[in-house]
Amino acid sequence: MGLLSLLSSDPLAFVIIAAALVLSLAFHEFAHAWTADRLGDPTPRRYGRVTLNPIKHLDPFGTLLLLLVGFGFARPVPINPNNLGRWGTMWTAAAGPISNLLIALVCVLLLKFAGASALAATILMTVLSINVVLAVFNLIPIPLLDGSRILGALFPSLGRSLAQFEAQPFSFVIVMVFIYLFGGQISGLISSVRNWVLNFV
C-alpha cells in the first residue's frame, strides 16, 4: 500500500511517515557518500552527494513508487572502487545500513530514557521502524543492495560476478521480480528484527 492512501484517511500519519522516509533515505545515502569521500574517493563529492540535502539523494521514479505502492528507493551514490580498494568499498557499502542502525539506536534511547509526549513518541517510533526496515532490507545480499556489495568485497571473485550482473540493463527488473516473489519472506525477516528491536523500548 502506498503512502498516498494515507493522505486522505490520516494526513498527520502521511506527513510523519513521508518526512521520516525522506530524511532517513537521505541520511543513508549521505553516509555512503561521506564514507567514500573520507576514504579517498572524490566521486561522490564531484556529484554533490556529500550533503544531507534530500533533493540530492531522491530518485524521481523511486519516490513515485514509494508514494504509489509503498516500496521505493533513493538515487545510488556513485563511487569509484579503484579509489577505495577492497575494504574501502566494503565500508562504504556498510555505511548506509550502519547509519540507519545508529538512528534507530538514538530513537530507542530517547523513547526509553528521555520521556516524550504522545506525538513525539509516535514520531520516534515511526523513525525507529523505518530505519530498522532500511538497515535490514539493505543488508540482504542480493544485487543492487548494500549487502551484495559487502559480500562482494569479502569474496572478490563473487564481487566481480555481481558487478557484471549489475551492469546488465535487465538487472534491475530481475531484482525487482525476485523481491516481488520473495516479498513475504523478506517482510517476515524485517518484521522479526523490528519486533526484536522494539522489545528494548
mmCIF file of C-alpha atoms in Angstrom:
data_model
loop_
_atom_site.group_PDB
_atom_site.id
_atom_site.type_symbol
_atom_site.label_atom_id
_atom_site.label_comp_id
_atom_site.label_asym_id
_atom_site.label_seq_id
_atom_site.Cartn_x
_atom_site.Cartn_y
_atom_site.Cartn_z
ATOM 1 C CA MET A 1 0.000 0.000 0.000
ATOM 2 C CA GLY A 2 1.393 3.362 -0.993
ATOM 3 C CA LEU A 3 1.696 6.464 1.113
ATOM 4 C CA LEU A 4 -0.882 8.320 -0.941
ATOM 5 C CA SER A 5 -3.620 6.136 0.555
ATOM 6 C CA LEU A 6 -2.901 7.795 3.920
ATOM 7 C CA LEU A 7 -3.206 11.311 2.598
ATOM 8 C CA SER A 8 -6.990 11.404 2.847
ATOM 9 C CA SER A 9 -7.520 8.961 5.717
ATOM 10 C CA ASP A 10 -4.777 10.154 8.092
ATOM 11 C CA PRO A 11 -2.907 13.262 6.861
ATOM 12 C CA LEU A 12 -0.777 13.531 10.009
ATOM 13 C CA ALA A 13 0.449 9.952 9.623
ATOM 14 C CA PHE A 14 1.223 10.685 5.969
ATOM 15 C CA VAL A 15 3.355 13.702 6.893
ATOM 16 C CA ILE A 16 5.208 11.852 9.671
ATOM 17 C CA ILE A 17 5.953 8.762 7.583
ATOM 18 C CA ALA A 18 6.858 10.705 4.440
ATOM 19 C CA ALA A 19 9.203 13.042 6.326
ATOM 20 C CA ALA A 20 10.818 10.149 8.211
ATOM 21 C CA LEU A 21 11.333 8.199 4.987
ATOM 22 C CA VAL A 22 12.812 11.111 3.061
ATOM 23 C CA LEU A 23 15.205 12.108 5.847
ATOM 24 C CA SER A 24 16.219 8.508 6.604
ATOM 25 C CA LEU A 25 16.900 7.729 2.954
ATOM 26 C CA ALA A 26 18.888 10.953 2.618
ATOM 27 C CA PHE A 27 20.976 10.129 5.689
ATOM 28 C CA HIS A 28 21.570 6.605 4.350
ATOM 29 C CA GLU A 29 22.911 7.906 1.030
ATOM 30 C CA PHE A 30 24.863 10.689 2.739
ATOM 31 C CA ALA A 31 26.596 8.047 4.864
ATOM 32 C CA HIS A 32 27.714 6.225 1.711
ATOM 33 C CA ALA A 33 28.972 9.459 0.153
ATOM 34 C CA TRP A 34 30.698 10.762 3.295
ATOM 35 C CA THR A 35 32.469 7.455 3.918
ATOM 36 C CA ALA A 36 33.716 7.169 0.334
ATOM 37 C CA ASP A 37 34.880 10.778 0.446
ATOM 38 C CA ARG A 38 36.731 10.243 3.729
ATOM 39 C CA LEU A 39 38.368 7.083 2.390
ATOM 40 C CA GLY A 40 39.801 8.877 -0.632
ATOM 41 C CA ASP A 41 37.214 8.680 -3.399
ATOM 42 C CA PRO A 42 36.272 12.164 -4.689
ATOM 43 C CA THR A 43 33.469 10.816 -6.917
ATOM 44 C CA PRO A 44 30.537 11.445 -4.517
ATOM 45 C CA ARG A 45 31.726 14.998 -3.818
ATOM 46 C CA ARG A 46 32.082 15.655 -7.553
ATOM 47 C CA TYR A 47 28.417 14.732 -7.965
ATOM 48 C CA GLY A 48 27.344 16.849 -4.999
ATOM 49 C CA ARG A 49 26.336 13.883 -2.867
ATOM 50 C CA VAL A 50 28.270 14.650 0.323
ATOM 51 C CA THR A 51 25.263 16.505 1.686
ATOM 52 C CA LEU A 52 22.184 15.907 3.822
ATOM 53 C CA ASN A 53 20.014 17.758 1.310
ATOM 54 C CA PRO A 54 17.300 15.185 0.423
ATOM 55 C CA ILE A 55 16.828 16.642 -3.052
ATOM 56 C CA LYS A 56 20.320 15.467 -3.994
ATOM 57 C CA HIS A 57 19.517 11.899 -2.968
ATOM 58 C CA LEU A 58 15.913 11.276 -4.012
ATOM 59 C CA ASP A 59 15.229 9.358 -7.202
ATOM 60 C CA PRO A 60 12.085 10.568 -9.034
ATOM 61 C CA PHE A 61 10.971 7.080 -10.078
ATOM 62 C CA GLY A 62 11.861 5.567 -6.712
ATOM 63 C CA THR A 63 9.915 8.284 -4.908
ATOM 64 C CA LEU A 64 6.901 7.760 -7.166
ATOM 65 C CA LEU A 65 6.942 4.034 -6.417
ATOM 66 C CA LEU A 66 7.108 4.812 -2.715
ATOM 67 C CA LEU A 67 4.019 7.008 -2.942
ATOM 68 C CA LEU A 68 2.051 4.583 -5.106
ATOM 69 C CA VAL A 69 2.983 1.102 -3.897
ATOM 70 C CA GLY A 70 4.859 1.639 -0.626
ATOM 71 C CA PHE A 71 8.216 0.443 -1.952
ATOM 72 C CA GLY A 72 10.840 2.702 -3.456
ATOM 73 C CA PHE A 73 14.477 3.675 -3.447
ATOM 74 C CA ALA A 74 16.850 6.616 -3.390
ATOM 75 C CA ARG A 75 19.437 7.552 -6.017
ATOM 76 C CA PRO A 76 22.561 5.375 -5.581
ATOM 77 C CA VAL A 77 25.748 7.224 -4.683
ATOM 78 C CA PRO A 78 28.335 6.938 -7.487
ATOM 79 C CA ILE A 79 31.725 5.682 -6.312
ATOM 80 C CA ASN A 80 34.929 4.501 -7.938
ATOM 81 C CA PRO A 81 36.050 1.230 -6.284
ATOM 82 C CA ASN A 82 39.526 1.735 -7.754
ATOM 83 C CA ASN A 83 39.946 4.718 -5.421
ATOM 84 C CA LEU A 84 38.690 2.801 -2.414
ATOM 85 C CA GLY A 85 40.155 -0.659 -2.677
ATOM 86 C CA ARG A 86 38.505 -3.789 -1.400
ATOM 87 C CA TRP A 87 37.975 -2.780 2.229
ATOM 88 C CA GLY A 88 37.157 0.821 1.468
ATOM 89 C CA THR A 89 34.416 -0.391 -0.870
ATOM 90 C CA MET A 90 33.090 -2.675 1.847
ATOM 91 C CA TRP A 91 32.953 0.087 4.486
ATOM 92 C CA THR A 92 31.345 2.477 2.012
ATOM 93 C CA ALA A 93 28.622 -0.100 1.322
ATOM 94 C CA ALA A 94 28.162 -0.832 5.017
ATOM 95 C CA ALA A 95 27.951 2.855 5.964
ATOM 96 C CA GLY A 96 24.341 3.212 4.784
ATOM 97 C CA PRO A 97 22.834 0.420 6.911
ATOM 98 C CA ILE A 98 25.085 1.373 9.841
ATOM 99 C CA SER A 99 23.745 4.940 9.701
ATOM 100 C CA ASN A 100 20.185 3.628 9.853
ATOM 101 C CA LEU A 101 21.033 1.421 12.827
ATOM 102 C CA LEU A 102 22.547 4.413 14.627
ATOM 103 C CA ILE A 103 19.378 6.446 14.040
ATOM 104 C CA ALA A 104 17.301 3.530 15.346
ATOM 105 C CA LEU A 105 19.525 3.305 18.444
ATOM 106 C CA VAL A 106 19.084 7.017 19.159
ATOM 107 C CA CYS A 107 15.306 6.595 18.891
ATOM 108 C CA VAL A 108 15.377 3.629 21.298
ATOM 109 C CA LEU A 109 17.389 5.632 23.841
ATOM 110 C CA LEU A 110 15.114 8.665 23.559
ATOM 111 C CA LEU A 111 11.972 6.556 23.925
ATOM 112 C CA LYS A 112 13.384 4.653 26.878
ATOM 113 C CA PHE A 113 15.045 7.407 28.869
ATOM 114 C CA ALA A 114 14.008 10.867 27.656
ATOM 115 C CA GLY A 115 10.278 10.768 28.163
ATOM 116 C CA ALA A 116 8.179 12.063 25.285
ATOM 117 C CA SER A 117 4.712 13.369 24.524
ATOM 118 C CA ALA A 118 2.328 11.147 22.607
ATOM 119 C CA LEU A 119 3.121 12.914 19.333
ATOM 120 C CA ALA A 120 6.884 12.810 19.924
ATOM 121 C CA ALA A 121 6.674 9.115 20.822
ATOM 122 C CA THR A 122 4.739 8.433 17.615
ATOM 123 C CA ILE A 123 7.357 10.248 15.544
ATOM 124 C CA LEU A 124 10.225 8.426 17.266
ATOM 125 C CA MET A 125 8.545 5.032 16.822
ATOM 126 C CA THR A 126 7.981 5.776 13.142
ATOM 127 C CA VAL A 127 11.587 6.842 12.600
ATOM 128 C CA LEU A 128 12.784 3.806 14.559
ATOM 129 C CA SER A 129 10.716 1.362 12.498
ATOM 130 C CA ILE A 130 11.658 2.917 9.167
ATOM 131 C CA ASN A 131 15.370 2.846 9.937
ATOM 132 C CA VAL A 132 15.282 -0.772 11.088
ATOM 133 C CA VAL A 133 13.494 -1.659 7.846
ATOM 134 C CA LEU A 134 16.056 0.241 5.755
ATOM 135 C CA ALA A 135 19.002 -1.333 7.563
ATOM 136 C CA VAL A 136 17.741 -4.915 7.384
ATOM 137 C CA PHE A 137 16.467 -4.670 3.809
ATOM 138 C CA ASN A 138 19.694 -3.149 2.505
ATOM 139 C CA LEU A 139 21.791 -5.824 4.219
ATOM 140 C CA ILE A 140 20.072 -8.595 2.247
ATOM 141 C CA PRO A 141 22.853 -9.961 -0.007
ATOM 142 C CA ILE A 142 21.143 -9.627 -3.378
ATOM 143 C CA PRO A 143 22.429 -7.490 -6.288
ATOM 144 C CA LEU A 144 21.891 -3.717 -6.166
ATOM 145 C CA LEU A 145 21.607 -3.766 -2.374
ATOM 146 C CA ASP A 146 24.380 -2.915 0.074
ATOM 147 C CA GLY A 147 24.514 -6.484 1.345
ATOM 148 C CA SER A 148 25.687 -7.765 -2.032
ATOM 149 C CA ARG A 149 28.458 -5.168 -2.167
ATOM 150 C CA ILE A 150 29.634 -6.095 1.319
ATOM 151 C CA LEU A 151 29.591 -9.763 0.302
ATOM 152 C CA GLY A 152 31.415 -8.923 -2.932
ATOM 153 C CA ALA A 153 34.164 -7.140 -1.017
ATOM 154 C CA LEU A 154 34.604 -10.127 1.298
ATOM 155 C CA PHE A 155 34.726 -12.540 -1.652
ATOM 156 C CA PRO A 156 36.303 -10.724 -4.627
ATOM 157 C CA SER A 157 35.514 -13.370 -7.267
ATOM 158 C CA LEU A 158 31.839 -13.258 -6.292
ATOM 159 C CA GLY A 159 32.053 -9.464 -6.249
ATOM 160 C CA ARG A 160 33.228 -9.398 -9.863
ATOM 161 C CA SER A 161 30.319 -11.613 -10.906
ATOM 162 C CA LEU A 162 27.833 -9.437 -9.033
ATOM 163 C CA ALA A 163 29.286 -6.291 -10.618
ATOM 164 C CA GLN A 164 28.953 -7.827 -14.084
ATOM 165 C CA PHE A 165 25.343 -8.742 -13.351
ATOM 166 C CA GLU A 166 24.512 -5.250 -12.058
ATOM 167 C CA ALA A 167 25.985 -3.740 -15.225
ATOM 168 C CA GLN A 168 23.411 -5.559 -17.363
ATOM 169 C CA PRO A 169 20.404 -3.447 -18.456
ATOM 170 C CA PHE A 170 17.935 -6.079 -17.223
ATOM 171 C CA SER A 171 19.447 -6.495 -13.738
ATOM 172 C CA PHE A 172 17.033 -4.049 -12.070
ATOM 173 C CA VAL A 173 13.996 -5.877 -13.451
ATOM 174 C CA ILE A 174 15.300 -9.266 -12.324
ATOM 175 C CA VAL A 175 15.985 -7.984 -8.810
ATOM 176 C CA MET A 176 12.523 -6.394 -8.605
ATOM 177 C CA VAL A 177 10.924 -9.679 -9.689
ATOM 178 C CA PHE A 178 12.971 -11.525 -7.066
ATOM 179 C CA ILE A 179 11.836 -9.103 -4.355
ATOM 180 C CA TYR A 180 8.234 -9.463 -5.520
ATOM 181 C CA LEU A 181 8.385 -13.275 -5.478
ATOM 182 C CA PHE A 182 10.047 -13.470 -2.086
ATOM 183 C CA GLY A 183 8.369 -10.405 -0.598
ATOM 184 C CA GLY A 184 6.632 -12.482 2.070
ATOM 185 C CA GLN A 185 9.866 -13.967 3.374
ATOM 186 C CA ILE A 186 11.649 -10.608 3.235
ATOM 187 C CA SER A 187 8.781 -8.920 5.101
ATOM 188 C CA GLY A 188 8.811 -11.690 7.701
ATOM 189 C CA LEU A 189 12.533 -11.238 8.306
ATOM 190 C CA ILE A 190 12.220 -7.466 8.610
ATOM 191 C CA SER A 191 9.219 -7.752 10.945
ATOM 192 C CA SER A 192 11.059 -10.205 13.192
ATOM 193 C CA VAL A 193 14.059 -7.901 13.528
ATOM 194 C CA ARG A 194 11.844 -4.849 14.058
ATOM 195 C CA ASN A 195 9.826 -6.600 16.769
ATOM 196 C CA TRP A 196 13.053 -7.686 18.462
ATOM 197 C CA VAL A 197 14.324 -4.099 18.482
ATOM 198 C CA LEU A 198 11.014 -2.799 19.815
ATOM 199 C CA ASN A 199 11.384 -5.074 22.841
ATOM 200 C CA PHE A 200 14.095 -2.700 24.050
ATOM 201 C CA VAL A 201 11.783 0.307 24.113
#
